[in-house]
PDB file of C-alpha atoms in Angstrom:
ATOM      1  CA  UNK A   3       1.522 -25.066 -18.404  1.00  0.00           C
ATOM      2  CA  UNK A   4       5.004 -26.172 -19.442  1.00  0.00           C
ATOM      3  CA  UNK A   5       4.111 -25.548 -23.094  1.00  0.00           C
ATOM      4  CA  UNK A   6       3.584 -21.845 -22.427  1.00  0.00           C
ATOM      5  CA  UNK A   7       6.252 -19.416 -23.569  1.00  0.00           C
ATOM      6  CA  UNK A   8       8.290 -17.342 -21.139  1.00  0.00           C
ATOM      7  CA  UNK A   9       6.477 -14.138 -22.178  1.00  0.00           C
ATOM      8  CA  UNK A  10       3.126 -15.783 -21.410  1.00  0.00           C
ATOM      9  CA  UNK A  11       4.344 -16.939 -18.008  1.00  0.00           C
ATOM     10  CA  UNK A  12       5.523 -13.397 -17.261  1.00  0.00           C
ATOM     11  CA  UNK A  13       2.069 -12.060 -18.118  1.00  0.00           C
ATOM     12  CA  UNK A  14       0.398 -14.634 -15.862  1.00  0.00           C
ATOM     13  CA  UNK A  15       2.766 -13.765 -13.013  1.00  0.00           C
ATOM     14  CA  UNK A  16       2.111 -10.058 -13.604  1.00  0.00           C
ATOM     15  CA  UNK A  17      -1.671 -10.561 -13.395  1.00  0.00           C
ATOM     16  CA  UNK A  18      -1.223 -12.474 -10.134  1.00  0.00           C
ATOM     17  CA  UNK A  19       0.948  -9.803  -8.520  1.00  0.00           C
ATOM     18  CA  UNK A  20       4.066 -11.982  -8.625  1.00  0.00           C
ATOM     19  CA  UNK A  21       7.617 -11.108  -9.605  1.00  0.00           C
ATOM     20  CA  UNK A  22       8.123 -11.412 -13.370  1.00  0.00           C
ATOM     21  CA  UNK A  23      11.907 -11.815 -13.358  1.00  0.00           C
ATOM     22  CA  UNK A  24      13.757 -15.085 -13.887  1.00  0.00           C
ATOM     23  CA  UNK A  25      13.971 -17.924 -16.361  1.00  0.00           C
ATOM     24  CA  UNK A  26      11.014 -19.978 -17.553  1.00  0.00           C
ATOM     25  CA  UNK A  27      11.505 -22.730 -14.906  1.00  0.00           C
ATOM     26  CA  UNK A  28      11.714 -20.106 -12.151  1.00  0.00           C
ATOM     27  CA  UNK A  29       8.543 -18.366 -13.357  1.00  0.00           C
ATOM     28  CA  UNK A  30       6.735 -21.684 -13.622  1.00  0.00           C
ATOM     29  CA  UNK A  31       7.751 -22.712 -10.097  1.00  0.00           C
ATOM     30  CA  UNK A  32       6.733 -19.328  -8.712  1.00  0.00           C
ATOM     31  CA  UNK A  33       3.261 -19.478 -10.271  1.00  0.00           C
ATOM     32  CA  UNK A  34       2.663 -23.103  -9.225  1.00  0.00           C
ATOM     33  CA  UNK A  35       3.773 -22.383  -5.665  1.00  0.00           C
ATOM     34  CA  UNK A  36       1.296 -19.515  -5.381  1.00  0.00           C
ATOM     35  CA  UNK A  37      -1.577 -21.481  -6.919  1.00  0.00           C
ATOM     36  CA  UNK A  38      -0.905 -24.392  -4.562  1.00  0.00           C
ATOM     37  CA  UNK A  39      -1.017 -21.961  -1.641  1.00  0.00           C
ATOM     38  CA  UNK A  40      -4.407 -20.670  -2.775  1.00  0.00           C
ATOM     39  CA  UNK A  41      -5.728 -24.204  -3.351  1.00  0.00           C
ATOM     40  CA  UNK A  42      -4.699 -25.337   0.147  1.00  0.00           C
ATOM     41  CA  UNK A  43      -6.095 -22.267   1.918  1.00  0.00           C
ATOM     42  CA  UNK A  44      -9.362 -22.809   3.829  1.00  0.00           C
ATOM     43  CA  UNK A  45     -12.485 -21.701   2.006  1.00  0.00           C
ATOM     44  CA  UNK A  46     -13.740 -18.330   3.182  1.00  0.00           C
ATOM     45  CA  UNK A  47     -17.315 -17.472   2.250  1.00  0.00           C
ATOM     46  CA  UNK A  48     -17.733 -14.578   4.641  1.00  0.00           C
ATOM     47  CA  UNK A  49     -17.093 -10.930   3.938  1.00  0.00           C
ATOM     48  CA  UNK A  50     -13.439  -9.996   3.995  1.00  0.00           C
ATOM     49  CA  UNK A  51     -12.239  -6.623   5.223  1.00  0.00           C
ATOM     50  CA  UNK A  52      -8.996  -5.502   3.594  1.00  0.00           C
ATOM     51  CA  UNK A  53      -6.863  -2.838   5.284  1.00  0.00           C
ATOM     52  CA  UNK A  54      -4.417  -1.348   2.780  1.00  0.00           C
ATOM     53  CA  UNK A  55      -1.643   0.831   4.246  1.00  0.00           C
ATOM     54  CA  UNK A  56       0.437   3.270   2.220  1.00  0.00           C
ATOM     55  CA  UNK A  57       3.493   3.527   4.471  1.00  0.00           C
ATOM     56  CA  UNK A  58       4.838   6.765   5.847  1.00  0.00           C
ATOM     57  CA  UNK A  59       5.178   8.737   9.059  1.00  0.00           C
ATOM     58  CA  UNK A  60       4.239  12.250   8.047  1.00  0.00           C
ATOM     59  CA  UNK A  61       2.117  10.940   5.180  1.00  0.00           C
ATOM     60  CA  UNK A  62       0.681   7.543   6.083  1.00  0.00           C
ATOM     61  CA  UNK A  63      -2.632   6.743   4.409  1.00  0.00           C
ATOM     62  CA  UNK A  64      -4.927   3.767   4.682  1.00  0.00           C
ATOM     63  CA  UNK A  65      -8.010   2.418   2.970  1.00  0.00           C
ATOM     64  CA  UNK A  66     -10.334  -0.249   4.348  1.00  0.00           C
ATOM     65  CA  UNK A  67     -12.246  -2.230   1.726  1.00  0.00           C
ATOM     66  CA  UNK A  68     -15.108  -4.662   2.281  1.00  0.00           C
ATOM     67  CA  UNK A  69     -15.186  -7.591  -0.141  1.00  0.00           C
ATOM     68  CA  UNK A  70     -18.312  -9.728  -0.318  1.00  0.00           C
ATOM     69  CA  UNK A  71     -18.905 -12.630  -2.692  1.00  0.00           C
ATOM     70  CA  UNK A  72     -22.462 -11.406  -3.221  1.00  0.00           C
ATOM     71  CA  UNK A  73     -21.293  -7.898  -4.153  1.00  0.00           C
ATOM     72  CA  UNK A  74     -19.710  -7.279  -7.580  1.00  0.00           C
ATOM     73  CA  UNK A  75     -17.248  -4.654  -6.372  1.00  0.00           C
ATOM     74  CA  UNK A  76     -15.414  -3.787  -3.131  1.00  0.00           C
ATOM     75  CA  UNK A  77     -16.854  -1.092  -0.885  1.00  0.00           C
ATOM     76  CA  UNK A  78     -14.669   1.527   0.793  1.00  0.00           C
ATOM     77  CA  UNK A  79     -15.380   1.471   4.523  1.00  0.00           C
ATOM     78  CA  UNK A  80     -12.669   3.951   5.627  1.00  0.00           C
ATOM     79  CA  UNK A  81     -10.188   6.118   3.710  1.00  0.00           C
ATOM     80  CA  UNK A  82      -7.905   8.432   5.658  1.00  0.00           C
ATOM     81  CA  UNK A  83      -4.610  10.319   5.814  1.00  0.00           C
ATOM     82  CA  UNK A  84      -2.575  10.220   9.021  1.00  0.00           C
ATOM     83  CA  UNK A  85       0.422  12.179  10.248  1.00  0.00           C
ATOM     84  CA  UNK A  86       1.955   9.913  12.876  1.00  0.00           C
ATOM     85  CA  UNK A  87       3.540  11.647  15.863  1.00  0.00           C
ATOM     86  CA  UNK A  88       6.405   9.841  17.605  1.00  0.00           C
ATOM     87  CA  UNK A  89       6.086  10.859  21.264  1.00  0.00           C
ATOM     88  CA  UNK A  90       9.272  10.344  23.329  1.00  0.00           C
ATOM     89  CA  UNK A  91       9.061   7.495  25.843  1.00  0.00           C
ATOM     90  CA  UNK A  92      10.555   7.859  29.360  1.00  0.00           C
ATOM     91  CA  UNK A  93      13.539  10.022  28.503  1.00  0.00           C
ATOM     92  CA  UNK A  94      16.456   9.823  30.955  1.00  0.00           C
ATOM     93  CA  UNK A  95      17.100  13.263  32.456  1.00  0.00           C
ATOM     94  CA  UNK A  96      20.688  13.872  33.573  1.00  0.00           C
ATOM     95  CA  UNK A  97      20.862  17.613  34.184  1.00  0.00           C
ATOM     96  CA  UNK A  98      18.756  20.782  34.007  1.00  0.00           C
ATOM     97  CA  UNK A  99      19.991  21.743  30.546  1.00  0.00           C
ATOM     98  CA  UNK A 100      19.217  18.334  29.096  1.00  0.00           C
ATOM     99  CA  UNK A 101      15.847  18.370  30.844  1.00  0.00           C
ATOM    100  CA  UNK A 102      14.931  21.629  29.105  1.00  0.00           C
ATOM    101  CA  UNK A 103      15.978  20.195  25.727  1.00  0.00           C
ATOM    102  CA  UNK A 104      13.942  17.053  26.364  1.00  0.00           C
ATOM    103  CA  UNK A 105      10.841  19.029  27.278  1.00  0.00           C
ATOM    104  CA  UNK A 106      11.162  20.933  24.025  1.00  0.00           C
ATOM    105  CA  UNK A 107      11.498  17.737  22.002  1.00  0.00           C
ATOM    106  CA  UNK A 108       8.199  16.854  20.355  1.00  0.00           C
ATOM    107  CA  UNK A 109       9.208  13.593  18.722  1.00  0.00           C
ATOM    108  CA  UNK A 110      11.713  10.784  19.042  1.00  0.00           C
ATOM    109  CA  UNK A 111      12.565   8.068  16.561  1.00  0.00           C
ATOM    110  CA  UNK A 112      14.238   5.563  18.848  1.00  0.00           C
ATOM    111  CA  UNK A 113      12.881   1.974  18.798  1.00  0.00           C
ATOM    112  CA  UNK A 114      11.083   2.330  22.151  1.00  0.00           C
ATOM    113  CA  UNK A 115       9.161   5.457  21.142  1.00  0.00           C
ATOM    114  CA  UNK A 116       8.319   4.148  17.673  1.00  0.00           C
ATOM    115  CA  UNK A 117       7.128   0.822  19.117  1.00  0.00           C
ATOM    116  CA  UNK A 118       4.674   2.513  21.489  1.00  0.00           C
ATOM    117  CA  UNK A 119       3.374   4.727  18.677  1.00  0.00           C
ATOM    118  CA  UNK A 120       2.986   1.782  16.296  1.00  0.00           C
ATOM    119  CA  UNK A 121       1.159  -0.296  18.924  1.00  0.00           C
ATOM    120  CA  UNK A 122      -1.278   2.501  19.749  1.00  0.00           C
ATOM    121  CA  UNK A 123      -1.843   3.211  16.054  1.00  0.00           C
ATOM    122  CA  UNK A 124      -2.728  -0.411  15.371  1.00  0.00           C
ATOM    123  CA  UNK A 125      -4.889  -1.048  18.420  1.00  0.00           C
ATOM    124  CA  UNK A 126      -6.737   2.271  18.445  1.00  0.00           C
ATOM    125  CA  UNK A 127      -7.132   3.004  14.730  1.00  0.00           C
ATOM    126  CA  UNK A 128      -5.931   0.550  12.108  1.00  0.00           C
ATOM    127  CA  UNK A 129      -7.329  -2.628  13.716  1.00  0.00           C
ATOM    128  CA  UNK A 130     -10.399  -0.918  15.166  1.00  0.00           C
ATOM    129  CA  UNK A 131     -12.604  -2.125  12.289  1.00  0.00           C
ATOM    130  CA  UNK A 132     -11.256  -5.686  12.597  1.00  0.00           C
ATOM    131  CA  UNK A 133      -9.697  -6.244   9.161  1.00  0.00           C
ATOM    132  CA  UNK A 134      -9.215  -9.828   8.019  1.00  0.00           C
ATOM    133  CA  UNK A 135      -6.208  -8.878   5.873  1.00  0.00           C
ATOM    134  CA  UNK A 136      -3.606  -6.134   6.307  1.00  0.00           C
ATOM    135  CA  UNK A 137      -1.759  -5.125   3.133  1.00  0.00           C
ATOM    136  CA  UNK A 138       1.386  -3.095   3.854  1.00  0.00           C
ATOM    137  CA  UNK A 139       3.385  -1.183   1.262  1.00  0.00           C
ATOM    138  CA  UNK A 140       6.842  -2.745   1.183  1.00  0.00           C
ATOM    139  CA  UNK A 141       9.588  -0.179   1.684  1.00  0.00           C
ATOM    140  CA  UNK A 142      12.948   0.090  -0.022  1.00  0.00           C
ATOM    141  CA  UNK A 143      16.150   1.677   1.226  1.00  0.00           C
ATOM    142  CA  UNK A 144      16.668   3.594  -1.998  1.00  0.00           C
ATOM    143  CA  UNK A 145      14.061   5.350  -4.106  1.00  0.00           C
ATOM    144  CA  UNK A 146      14.123   6.457  -7.730  1.00  0.00           C
ATOM    145  CA  UNK A 147      17.558   4.951  -8.289  1.00  0.00           C
ATOM    146  CA  UNK A 148      19.287   7.146  -5.711  1.00  0.00           C
ATOM    147  CA  UNK A 149      22.781   6.279  -4.506  1.00  0.00           C
ATOM    148  CA  UNK A 150      22.263   7.363  -0.916  1.00  0.00           C
ATOM    149  CA  UNK A 151      20.141   6.027   1.941  1.00  0.00           C
ATOM    150  CA  UNK A 152      18.483   8.876   3.826  1.00  0.00           C
ATOM    151  CA  UNK A 153      17.787   8.957   7.544  1.00  0.00           C
ATOM    152  CA  UNK A 154      14.066   9.474   7.027  1.00  0.00           C
ATOM    153  CA  UNK A 155      13.928   6.429   4.758  1.00  0.00           C
ATOM    154  CA  UNK A 156      15.484   4.357   7.545  1.00  0.00           C
ATOM    155  CA  UNK A 157      12.850   5.665   9.969  1.00  0.00           C
ATOM    156  CA  UNK A 158       9.990   4.613   7.710  1.00  0.00           C
ATOM    157  CA  UNK A 159      11.613   1.205   7.171  1.00  0.00           C
ATOM    158  CA  UNK A 160      11.918   0.800  10.945  1.00  0.00           C
ATOM    159  CA  UNK A 161       8.288   1.808  11.410  1.00  0.00           C
ATOM    160  CA  UNK A 162       7.231  -0.765   8.800  1.00  0.00           C
ATOM    161  CA  UNK A 163       9.218  -3.510  10.553  1.00  0.00           C
ATOM    162  CA  UNK A 164       7.700  -2.608  13.940  1.00  0.00           C
ATOM    163  CA  UNK A 165       4.167  -2.780  12.500  1.00  0.00           C
ATOM    164  CA  UNK A 166       4.919  -6.255  11.145  1.00  0.00           C
ATOM    165  CA  UNK A 167       6.340  -7.329  14.485  1.00  0.00           C
ATOM    166  CA  UNK A 168       3.317  -6.127  16.446  1.00  0.00           C
ATOM    167  CA  UNK A 169       0.865  -7.754  14.026  1.00  0.00           C
ATOM    168  CA  UNK A 170       2.811 -11.017  14.262  1.00  0.00           C
ATOM    169  CA  UNK A 171       2.655 -10.838  18.060  1.00  0.00           C
ATOM    170  CA  UNK A 172      -1.063 -10.016  18.140  1.00  0.00           C
ATOM    171  CA  UNK A 173      -1.759 -12.982  15.871  1.00  0.00           C
ATOM    172  CA  UNK A 174       0.435 -15.351  17.876  1.00  0.00           C
ATOM    173  CA  UNK A 175      -1.314 -14.260  21.088  1.00  0.00           C
ATOM    174  CA  UNK A 176      -4.708 -14.774  19.365  1.00  0.00           C
ATOM    175  CA  UNK A 177      -5.671 -11.147  19.932  1.00  0.00           C
ATOM    176  CA  UNK A 178      -6.098 -10.611  16.189  1.00  0.00           C
ATOM    177  CA  UNK A 179      -6.580 -13.419  13.700  1.00  0.00           C
ATOM    178  CA  UNK A 180      -5.756 -12.014  10.295  1.00  0.00           C
ATOM    179  CA  UNK A 181      -3.290 -12.189   7.433  1.00  0.00           C
ATOM    180  CA  UNK A 182      -0.467  -9.739   6.733  1.00  0.00           C
ATOM    181  CA  UNK A 183       0.842  -9.230   3.199  1.00  0.00           C
ATOM    182  CA  UNK A 184       3.692  -7.046   1.949  1.00  0.00           C
ATOM    183  CA  UNK A 185       3.167  -5.534  -1.488  1.00  0.00           C
ATOM    184  CA  UNK A 186       5.909  -3.934  -3.568  1.00  0.00           C
ATOM    185  CA  UNK A 187       4.656  -0.606  -4.973  1.00  0.00           C
ATOM    186  CA  UNK A 188       6.436  -1.298  -8.276  1.00  0.00           C
ATOM    187  CA  UNK A 189       3.905  -4.070  -8.911  1.00  0.00           C
ATOM    188  CA  UNK A 190       0.857  -1.918  -8.143  1.00  0.00           C
ATOM    189  CA  UNK A 191       1.510   1.047 -10.439  1.00  0.00           C
ATOM    190  CA  UNK A 192       2.131  -0.920 -13.654  1.00  0.00           C
ATOM    191  CA  UNK A 193      -0.874  -3.152 -12.900  1.00  0.00           C
ATOM    192  CA  UNK A 194      -3.205  -0.152 -13.197  1.00  0.00           C
ATOM    193  CA  UNK A 195      -1.260   2.190 -15.466  1.00  0.00           C
ATOM    194  CA  UNK A 196       0.613  -0.244 -17.705  1.00  0.00           C
ATOM    195  CA  UNK A 197       4.362  -0.405 -18.086  1.00  0.00           C
ATOM    196  CA  UNK A 198       6.126   2.918 -18.631  1.00  0.00           C
ATOM    197  CA  UNK A 199       8.927   2.856 -21.219  1.00  0.00           C
ATOM    198  CA  UNK A 200       9.653   6.570 -20.862  1.00  0.00           C
ATOM    199  CA  UNK A 201      13.408   7.169 -21.047  1.00  0.00           C
ATOM    200  CA  UNK A 202      13.336  10.498 -19.216  1.00  0.00           C
ATOM    201  CA  UNK A 203      14.712  10.911 -15.697  1.00  0.00           C
ATOM    202  CA  UNK A 204      13.356   8.524 -13.084  1.00  0.00           C
ATOM    203  CA  UNK A 205      12.252  11.454 -10.927  1.00  0.00           C
ATOM    204  CA  UNK A 206      10.139  12.997 -13.699  1.00  0.00           C
ATOM    205  CA  UNK A 207       8.534   9.652 -14.561  1.00  0.00           C
ATOM    206  CA  UNK A 208       7.721   8.948 -10.893  1.00  0.00           C
ATOM    207  CA  UNK A 209       6.163  12.393 -10.495  1.00  0.00           C
ATOM    208  CA  UNK A 210       4.107  11.956 -13.643  1.00  0.00           C
ATOM    209  CA  UNK A 211       2.883   8.529 -12.519  1.00  0.00           C
ATOM    210  CA  UNK A 212       1.702  10.019  -9.229  1.00  0.00           C
ATOM    211  CA  UNK A 213      -0.512  12.364 -11.218  1.00  0.00           C
ATOM    212  CA  UNK A 214      -1.718   9.534 -13.421  1.00  0.00           C
ATOM    213  CA  UNK A 215      -2.760   7.475 -10.398  1.00  0.00           C
ATOM    214  CA  UNK A 216      -4.669  10.389  -8.915  1.00  0.00           C
ATOM    215  CA  UNK A 217      -6.374  10.992 -12.268  1.00  0.00           C
ATOM    216  CA  UNK A 218      -7.293   7.303 -12.527  1.00  0.00           C
ATOM    217  CA  UNK A 219      -8.945   7.254  -9.099  1.00  0.00           C
ATOM    218  CA  UNK A 220     -10.634  10.580  -9.873  1.00  0.00           C
ATOM    219  CA  UNK A 221     -12.098   9.160 -13.104  1.00  0.00           C
ATOM    220  CA  UNK A 222     -13.479   6.131 -11.259  1.00  0.00           C
ATOM    221  CA  UNK A 223     -15.158   8.349  -8.692  1.00  0.00           C
ATOM    222  CA  UNK A 224     -16.529  10.823 -11.210  1.00  0.00           C
ATOM    223  CA  UNK A 225     -17.946   8.153 -13.495  1.00  0.00           C
ATOM    224  CA  UNK A 226     -19.244   5.972 -10.647  1.00  0.00           C
ATOM    225  CA  UNK A 227     -17.707   2.838 -12.155  1.00  0.00           C
ATOM    226  CA  UNK A 228     -18.298  -0.648 -10.791  1.00  0.00           C
ATOM    227  CA  UNK A 229     -14.643  -0.948  -9.747  1.00  0.00           C
ATOM    228  CA  UNK A 230     -15.324   0.368  -6.255  1.00  0.00           C
ATOM    229  CA  UNK A 231     -18.269   1.593  -4.157  1.00  0.00           C
ATOM    230  CA  UNK A 232     -18.334   4.321  -1.532  1.00  0.00           C
ATOM    231  CA  UNK A 233     -19.493   3.095   1.840  1.00  0.00           C
ATOM    232  CA  UNK A 234     -20.405   6.108   4.007  1.00  0.00           C
ATOM    233  CA  UNK A 235     -20.491   9.909   4.253  1.00  0.00           C
ATOM    234  CA  UNK A 236     -16.887  10.155   5.438  1.00  0.00           C
ATOM    235  CA  UNK A 237     -15.726   8.260   2.366  1.00  0.00           C
ATOM    236  CA  UNK A 238     -17.942  10.443   0.183  1.00  0.00           C
ATOM    237  CA  UNK A 239     -16.166  13.505   1.581  1.00  0.00           C
ATOM    238  CA  UNK A 240     -12.783  12.033   0.638  1.00  0.00           C
ATOM    239  CA  UNK A 241     -14.073  11.206  -2.830  1.00  0.00           C
ATOM    240  CA  UNK A 242     -15.173  14.813  -3.218  1.00  0.00           C
ATOM    241  CA  UNK A 243     -11.596  15.940  -2.597  1.00  0.00           C
ATOM    242  CA  UNK A 244     -10.594  13.918  -5.652  1.00  0.00           C
ATOM    243  CA  UNK A 245     -13.392  15.147  -7.903  1.00  0.00           C
ATOM    244  CA  UNK A 246     -12.639  18.771  -7.026  1.00  0.00           C
ATOM    245  CA  UNK A 247      -8.888  18.402  -7.467  1.00  0.00           C
ATOM    246  CA  UNK A 248      -6.797  19.448 -10.434  1.00  0.00           C
ATOM    247  CA  UNK A 249      -3.621  17.641 -11.469  1.00  0.00           C
ATOM    248  CA  UNK A 250      -2.501  20.172 -14.043  1.00  0.00           C
ATOM    249  CA  UNK A 251       1.258  20.660 -13.883  1.00  0.00           C
ATOM    250  CA  UNK A 252       2.203  23.040 -11.103  1.00  0.00           C
ATOM    251  CA  UNK A 253       5.039  25.496 -11.107  1.00  0.00           C
ATOM    252  CA  UNK A 254       8.484  24.459  -9.919  1.00  0.00           C
ATOM    253  CA  UNK A 255       7.975  26.411  -6.715  1.00  0.00           C
ATOM    254  CA  UNK A 256       5.023  24.181  -5.813  1.00  0.00           C
ATOM    255  CA  UNK A 257       6.996  20.984  -6.193  1.00  0.00           C
ATOM    256  CA  UNK A 258       8.868  19.744  -3.158  1.00  0.00           C
ATOM    257  CA  UNK A 259      10.035  16.611  -1.423  1.00  0.00           C
ATOM    258  CA  UNK A 260       7.964  15.668   1.606  1.00  0.00           C
ATOM    259  CA  UNK A 261       9.337  14.267   4.871  1.00  0.00           C
ATOM    260  CA  UNK A 262       9.119  10.670   3.661  1.00  0.00           C
ATOM    261  CA  UNK A 263      11.132  11.380   0.549  1.00  0.00           C
ATOM    262  CA  UNK A 264       8.248  11.444  -1.926  1.00  0.00           C
ATOM    263  CA  UNK A 265       8.503  14.209  -4.534  1.00  0.00           C
ATOM    264  CA  UNK A 266       5.115  15.643  -5.346  1.00  0.00           C
ATOM    265  CA  UNK A 267       3.320  18.970  -5.595  1.00  0.00           C
ATOM    266  CA  UNK A 268       2.265  19.986  -2.087  1.00  0.00           C
ATOM    267  CA  UNK A 269      -1.402  20.437  -2.997  1.00  0.00           C
ATOM    268  CA  UNK A 270      -1.577  16.852  -4.322  1.00  0.00           C
ATOM    269  CA  UNK A 271       0.472  15.020  -1.687  1.00  0.00           C
ATOM    270  CA  UNK A 272      -2.432  13.787   0.421  1.00  0.00           C
ATOM    271  CA  UNK A 273      -4.403  12.676  -2.640  1.00  0.00           C
ATOM    272  CA  UNK A 274      -1.342  10.788  -3.857  1.00  0.00           C
ATOM    273  CA  UNK A 275      -1.139   8.828  -0.598  1.00  0.00           C
ATOM    274  CA  UNK A 276      -4.878   8.154  -0.580  1.00  0.00           C
ATOM    275  CA  UNK A 277      -4.823   6.940  -4.185  1.00  0.00           C
ATOM    276  CA  UNK A 278      -1.844   4.673  -3.431  1.00  0.00           C
ATOM    277  CA  UNK A 279      -3.641   3.047  -0.503  1.00  0.00           C
ATOM    278  CA  UNK A 280      -6.780   2.432  -2.598  1.00  0.00           C
ATOM    279  CA  UNK A 281      -4.952   1.155  -5.680  1.00  0.00           C
ATOM    280  CA  UNK A 282      -2.810  -1.166  -3.581  1.00  0.00           C
ATOM    281  CA  UNK A 283      -5.859  -2.699  -1.887  1.00  0.00           C
ATOM    282  CA  UNK A 284      -7.769  -3.088  -5.147  1.00  0.00           C
ATOM    283  CA  UNK A 285      -4.736  -4.572  -6.900  1.00  0.00           C
ATOM    284  CA  UNK A 286      -4.321  -7.224  -4.206  1.00  0.00           C
ATOM    285  CA  UNK A 287      -8.025  -8.088  -4.389  1.00  0.00           C
ATOM    286  CA  UNK A 288      -7.804  -8.482  -8.171  1.00  0.00           C
ATOM    287  CA  UNK A 289      -4.623 -10.578  -7.921  1.00  0.00           C
ATOM    288  CA  UNK A 290      -6.399 -12.970  -5.575  1.00  0.00           C
ATOM    289  CA  UNK A 291      -9.348 -13.177  -7.974  1.00  0.00           C
ATOM    290  CA  UNK A 292      -7.013 -13.916 -10.878  1.00  0.00           C
ATOM    291  CA  UNK A 293      -5.349 -16.743  -8.943  1.00  0.00           C
ATOM    292  CA  UNK A 294      -8.750 -18.316  -8.304  1.00  0.00           C
ATOM    293  CA  UNK A 295      -9.626 -17.947 -11.991  1.00  0.00           C
ATOM    294  CA  UNK A 296      -6.362 -19.705 -12.868  1.00  0.00           C
ATOM    295  CA  UNK A 297      -7.186 -22.528 -10.455  1.00  0.00           C
ATOM    296  CA  UNK A 298     -10.694 -22.996 -11.775  1.00  0.00           C
ATOM    297  CA  UNK A 299     -10.233 -22.520 -15.513  1.00  0.00           C
ATOM    298  CA  UNK A 300      -6.490 -22.942 -15.980  1.00  0.00           C
ATOM    299  CA  UNK A 301      -3.774 -20.304 -16.203  1.00  0.00           C
ATOM    300  CA  UNK A 302      -4.507 -19.847 -19.902  1.00  0.00           C
ATOM    301  CA  UNK A 303      -7.699 -18.048 -18.893  1.00  0.00           C
ATOM    302  CA  UNK A 304      -5.582 -15.141 -17.646  1.00  0.00           C
ATOM    303  CA  UNK A 305      -4.055 -14.765 -21.100  1.00  0.00           C
ATOM    304  CA  UNK A 306      -7.497 -14.222 -22.590  1.00  0.00           C
ATOM    305  CA  UNK A 307      -8.671 -11.477 -20.247  1.00  0.00           C
TER     306      UNK A 307
END
């Protein structure tokens, strides 16, 4: 592998879902480290259930995919949008006026309240179908090159950290025995859409890519490709929302920024989150397949596909 050029190593890293930055020795070490991890992992011949979470509070979405060695493509078991409500936990009442304000408060974003919400969300919904792997969208403090860090962004980052903490605890206590993986969204989009060299504003490119991702998922569902299968009637209903949707450019009045800081036309927001959760899960599955191909046939095999 040392005879490969830096551009070839970048392509191999890209197809394995790894960072593509760095010098040739850094890329080589990164790829070898990941392949050694895969080689040393225990063989798993049973069906895997992948829970892919597109992070958010107002606009969280998740997709559960069943992967079976005897089945050529993953099957969607669950595919849902969620608006997470942060219920206040044991507020301290000091006087009548404060009590009235507290009673009117519908949500709280303090660590105690968010922890209870995250725990209930995991135990009652996200882990209900017993996933073997949980793939969580990795958050950033700044989006689209912005200079400022917004309060809502901090809330979503905190929520992400709490989910990781609870999953770590559940695994340590042997309540849930699975694997948690963070995935940077900037590696998922280019994997399916290709690299975008558009020099226009970052905001316009991001908005356009949201539409492209929705259109990609829509085309898979309309053409019944072998990329993914639909598992039940509930999933079929979600798929129908895609096939009946239109991503033609909306007017400026229809375009707004949602509570989690994602700019997208309001009538496409939920489909955007659903498509992100599906594409993230499928990307991770394909990355793992590519690593196994590299182990079995050599990394050069990834340059041929």
